[in-house]
Coordinates of C-alpha atoms in Angstrom, one line a residue:
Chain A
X1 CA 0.0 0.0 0.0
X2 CA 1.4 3.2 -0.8
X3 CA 1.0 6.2 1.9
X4 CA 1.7 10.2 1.4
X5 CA 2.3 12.1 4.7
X6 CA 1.7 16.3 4.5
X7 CA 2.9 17.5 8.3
X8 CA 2.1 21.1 8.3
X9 CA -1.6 21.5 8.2
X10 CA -1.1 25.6 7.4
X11 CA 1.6 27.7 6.1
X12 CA 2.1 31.3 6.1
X13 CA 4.1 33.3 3.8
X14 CA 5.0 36.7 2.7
X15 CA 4.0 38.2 -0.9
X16 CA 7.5 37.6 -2.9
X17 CA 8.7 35.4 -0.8
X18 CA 9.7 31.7 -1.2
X19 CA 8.1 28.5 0.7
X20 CA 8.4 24.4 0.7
X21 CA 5.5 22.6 1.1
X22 CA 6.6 19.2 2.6
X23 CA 5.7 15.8 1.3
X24 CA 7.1 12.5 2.5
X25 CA 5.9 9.1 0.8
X26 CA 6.0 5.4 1.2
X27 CA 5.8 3.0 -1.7
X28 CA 7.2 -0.5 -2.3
X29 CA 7.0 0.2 -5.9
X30 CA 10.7 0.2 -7.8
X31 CA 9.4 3.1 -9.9
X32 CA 6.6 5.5 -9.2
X33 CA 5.8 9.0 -10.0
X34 CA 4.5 11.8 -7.3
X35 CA 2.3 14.8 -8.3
X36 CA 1.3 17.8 -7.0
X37 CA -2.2 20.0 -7.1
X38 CA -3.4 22.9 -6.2
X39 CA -6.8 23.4 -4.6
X40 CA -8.4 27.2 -4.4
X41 CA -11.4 27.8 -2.6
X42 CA -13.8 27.6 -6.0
X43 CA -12.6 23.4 -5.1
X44 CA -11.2 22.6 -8.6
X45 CA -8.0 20.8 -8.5
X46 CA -5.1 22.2 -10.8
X47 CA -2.4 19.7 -11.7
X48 CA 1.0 21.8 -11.2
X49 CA 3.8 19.3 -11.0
X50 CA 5.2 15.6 -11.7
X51 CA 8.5 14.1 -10.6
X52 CA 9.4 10.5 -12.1
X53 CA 11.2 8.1 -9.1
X54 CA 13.6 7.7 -12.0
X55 CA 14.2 11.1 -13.7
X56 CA 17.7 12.6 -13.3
X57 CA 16.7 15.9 -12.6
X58 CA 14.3 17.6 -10.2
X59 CA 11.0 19.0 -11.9
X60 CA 10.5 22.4 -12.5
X61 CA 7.4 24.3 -13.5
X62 CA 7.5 28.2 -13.4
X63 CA 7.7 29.4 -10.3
X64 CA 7.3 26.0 -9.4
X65 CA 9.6 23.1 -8.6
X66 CA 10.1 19.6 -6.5
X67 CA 13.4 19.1 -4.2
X68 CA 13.0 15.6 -4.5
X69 CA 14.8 13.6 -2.3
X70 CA 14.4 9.6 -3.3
X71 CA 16.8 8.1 -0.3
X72 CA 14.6 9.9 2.4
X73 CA 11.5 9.6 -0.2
X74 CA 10.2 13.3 0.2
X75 CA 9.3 15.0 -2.4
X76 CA 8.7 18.9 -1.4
X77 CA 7.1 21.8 -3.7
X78 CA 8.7 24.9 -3.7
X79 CA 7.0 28.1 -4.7
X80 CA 9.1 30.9 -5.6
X81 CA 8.1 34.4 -5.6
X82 CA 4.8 33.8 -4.1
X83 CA 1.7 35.7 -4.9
X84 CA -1.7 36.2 -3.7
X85 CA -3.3 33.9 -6.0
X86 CA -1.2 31.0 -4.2
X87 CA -3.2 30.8 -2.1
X88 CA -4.8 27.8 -1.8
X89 CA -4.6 24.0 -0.4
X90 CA -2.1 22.4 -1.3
X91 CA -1.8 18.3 -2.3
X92 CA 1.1 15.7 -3.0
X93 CA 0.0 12.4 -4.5
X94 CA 1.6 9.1 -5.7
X95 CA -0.2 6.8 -8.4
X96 CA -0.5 3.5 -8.2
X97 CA 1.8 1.7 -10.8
X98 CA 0.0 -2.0 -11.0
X99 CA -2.3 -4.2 -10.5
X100 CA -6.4 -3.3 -11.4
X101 CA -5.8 0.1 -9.7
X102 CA -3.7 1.1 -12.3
X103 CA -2.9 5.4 -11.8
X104 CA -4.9 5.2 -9.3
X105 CA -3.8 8.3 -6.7
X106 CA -3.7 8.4 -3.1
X107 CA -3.6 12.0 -1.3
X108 CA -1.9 13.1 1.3
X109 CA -4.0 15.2 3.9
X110 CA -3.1 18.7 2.4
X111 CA -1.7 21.6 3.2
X112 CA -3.0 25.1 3.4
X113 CA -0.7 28.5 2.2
X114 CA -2.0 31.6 3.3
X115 CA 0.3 34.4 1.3
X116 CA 0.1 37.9 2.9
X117 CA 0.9 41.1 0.9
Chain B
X1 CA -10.5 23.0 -25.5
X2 CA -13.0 22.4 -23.1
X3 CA -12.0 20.9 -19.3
X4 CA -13.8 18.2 -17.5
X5 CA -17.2 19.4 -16.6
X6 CA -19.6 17.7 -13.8
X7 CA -23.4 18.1 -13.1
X8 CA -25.1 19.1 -11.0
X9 CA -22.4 21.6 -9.1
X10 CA -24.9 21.3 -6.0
X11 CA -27.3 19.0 -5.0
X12 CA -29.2 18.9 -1.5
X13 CA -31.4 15.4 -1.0
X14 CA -33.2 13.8 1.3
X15 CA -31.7 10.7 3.4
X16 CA -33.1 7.5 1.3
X17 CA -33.3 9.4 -2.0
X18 CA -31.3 8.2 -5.1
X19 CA -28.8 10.5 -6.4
X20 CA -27.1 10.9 -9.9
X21 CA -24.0 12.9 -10.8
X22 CA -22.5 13.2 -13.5
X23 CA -19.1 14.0 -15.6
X24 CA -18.0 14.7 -18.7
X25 CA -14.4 14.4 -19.2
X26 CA -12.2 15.4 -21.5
X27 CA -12.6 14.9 -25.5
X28 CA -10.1 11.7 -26.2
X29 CA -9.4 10.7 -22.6
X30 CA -9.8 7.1 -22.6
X31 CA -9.8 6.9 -18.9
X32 CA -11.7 8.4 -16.0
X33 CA -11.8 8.2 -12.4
X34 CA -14.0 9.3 -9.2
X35 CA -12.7 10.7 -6.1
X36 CA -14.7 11.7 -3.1
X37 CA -13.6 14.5 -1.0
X38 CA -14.9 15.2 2.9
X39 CA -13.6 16.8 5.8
X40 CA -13.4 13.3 8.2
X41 CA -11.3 11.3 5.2
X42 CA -10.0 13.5 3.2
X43 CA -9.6 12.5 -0.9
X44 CA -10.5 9.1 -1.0
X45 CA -10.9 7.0 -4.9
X46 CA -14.0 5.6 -5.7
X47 CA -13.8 4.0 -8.6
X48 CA -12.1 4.1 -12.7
X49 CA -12.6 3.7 -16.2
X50 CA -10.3 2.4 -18.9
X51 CA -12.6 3.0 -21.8
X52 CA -16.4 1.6 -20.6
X53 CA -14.6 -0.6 -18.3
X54 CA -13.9 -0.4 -14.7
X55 CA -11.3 -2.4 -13.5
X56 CA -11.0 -1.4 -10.1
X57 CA -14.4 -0.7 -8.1
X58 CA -12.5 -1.4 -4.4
X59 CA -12.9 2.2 -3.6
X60 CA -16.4 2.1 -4.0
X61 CA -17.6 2.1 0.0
X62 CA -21.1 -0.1 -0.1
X63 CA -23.1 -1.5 -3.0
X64 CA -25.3 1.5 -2.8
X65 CA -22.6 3.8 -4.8
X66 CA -22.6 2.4 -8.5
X67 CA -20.9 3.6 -12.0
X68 CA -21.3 3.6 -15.3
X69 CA -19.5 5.1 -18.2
X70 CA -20.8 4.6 -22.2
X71 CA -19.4 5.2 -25.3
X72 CA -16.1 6.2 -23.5
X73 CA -17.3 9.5 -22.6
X74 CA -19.8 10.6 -19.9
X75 CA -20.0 8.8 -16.7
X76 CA -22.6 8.8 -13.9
X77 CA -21.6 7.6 -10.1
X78 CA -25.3 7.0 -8.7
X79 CA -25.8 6.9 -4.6
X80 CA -29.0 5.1 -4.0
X81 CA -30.7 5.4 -0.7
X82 CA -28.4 8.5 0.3
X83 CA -27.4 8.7 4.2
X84 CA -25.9 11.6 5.7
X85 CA -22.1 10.5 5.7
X86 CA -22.5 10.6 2.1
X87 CA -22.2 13.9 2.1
X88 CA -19.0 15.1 0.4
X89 CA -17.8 16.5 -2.6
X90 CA -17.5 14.3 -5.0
X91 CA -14.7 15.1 -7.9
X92 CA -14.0 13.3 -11.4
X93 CA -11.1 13.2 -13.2
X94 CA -9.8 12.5 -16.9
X95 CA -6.9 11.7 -18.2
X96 CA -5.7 10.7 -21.7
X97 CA -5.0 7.4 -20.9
X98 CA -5.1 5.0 -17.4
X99 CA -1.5 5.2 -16.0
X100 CA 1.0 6.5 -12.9
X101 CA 2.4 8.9 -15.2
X102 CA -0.7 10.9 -17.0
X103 CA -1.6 14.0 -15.2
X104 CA -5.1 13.8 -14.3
X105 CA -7.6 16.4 -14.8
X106 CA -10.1 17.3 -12.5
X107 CA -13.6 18.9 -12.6
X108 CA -14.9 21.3 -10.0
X109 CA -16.8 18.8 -8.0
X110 CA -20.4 18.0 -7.4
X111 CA -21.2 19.0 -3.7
X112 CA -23.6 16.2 -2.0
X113 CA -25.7 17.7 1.1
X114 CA -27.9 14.7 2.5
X115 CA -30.4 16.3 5.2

């Protein structure tokens, strides 16, 4: 069974500045792939990020970007430059990679940003 | 092009009524997934859709909840005899094909008030 662990049920951060959002994972899978979304308060989820177990390079997206760590299998987003519209909830996810729940994704509990001019 | 779209964006039933939502995913996506979203169990997977078929209903949490999806397009998750922990926001997903490494796109939601 794979498991996602978000520890910081808010976050707080200044217009312009940066923040991590944390994400730690648990999968017995050899090669997986971890996602992150965004949530605002009209509830739509917005795909903003994927990291492959196996790519070389951490992902990157805009302001964007995963410091993925595979040995301590965390996976966190940072947001650069925040703005106002960032704020939102915040979720990581891993898909499942076999078996009849093929993609399926399990959430972690998400994390709420609050950005303050 | 257009995003996923789901129907009704609110509903508000009575405990032991049926209930049908639907969503529209996509043009092309071949697969399609439910989630259900509450504040005791966070996002939790319902059920999936390779095409018309569902391979994996486990998510599903009694035989109450039931889906469908024909032609490889629409799909309808249908609650029959709704009770109040039903209640939840229940979100559909597309994406081009079933797989840990397609993005999946998500509709705003159908919110589910059973009184």
């Amino acid at each position: 069974a794979q498991k996602i662990t978000q520890t910081q049920p808010g976050m707080f951060v200044q217009e312009k500045e940066a923040v991590t959002l944390d994400c730690t994972y648990d999968t017995s899978d050899p090669s997986y792939g971890l996602f992150w979304y965004k949530q605002p308060s009209s509830g739509e989820m917005i795909f903003l990020i994927y990291q492959g177990s196996y790519d070389q390079q951490n992902a990157t997206e805009g302001r964007y970007s995963l410091n993925f760590q595979k040995a301590r299998k965390s996976a966190n987003l940072v947001i650069s430059a925040s703005q106002l519209g960032d704020s939102a909830m915040y979720f990581c996810a891993i898909p499942s990679t076999g078996g009849t729940s093929y993609g399926k994704l399990t959430f972690g509990q998400g994390t709420i940003l609050t950005v303050h001019p | 092009g257009a995003g996923v779209s789901q129907s009704p964006s609110n509903k508000v039933t009575e405990k032991g009524k049926d209930v049908e939502l639907r969503c529209d995913p996509i043009s092309g996506h071949t697969a399609l997934y439910w989630y259900r979203q509450s504040l005791g169990q966070g996002l939790e997977f319902l059920i999936y859709f390779q095409g018309n078929s569902a391979p994996d209903k486990s998510g599903l949490p009694s035989d109450r909840f039931s889906a469908e999806r024909t032609g490889g397009s629409v799909s309808t998750l249908t609650i029959q005899r709704t009770q109040q922990e039903d209640s939840a926001v229940y979100l559909c997903a597309s994406s081009w094909i079933a797989g840990p490494n397609y993005e999946q796109y998500f509709g705003p939601g159908t919110r589910l008030t059973v009184t």
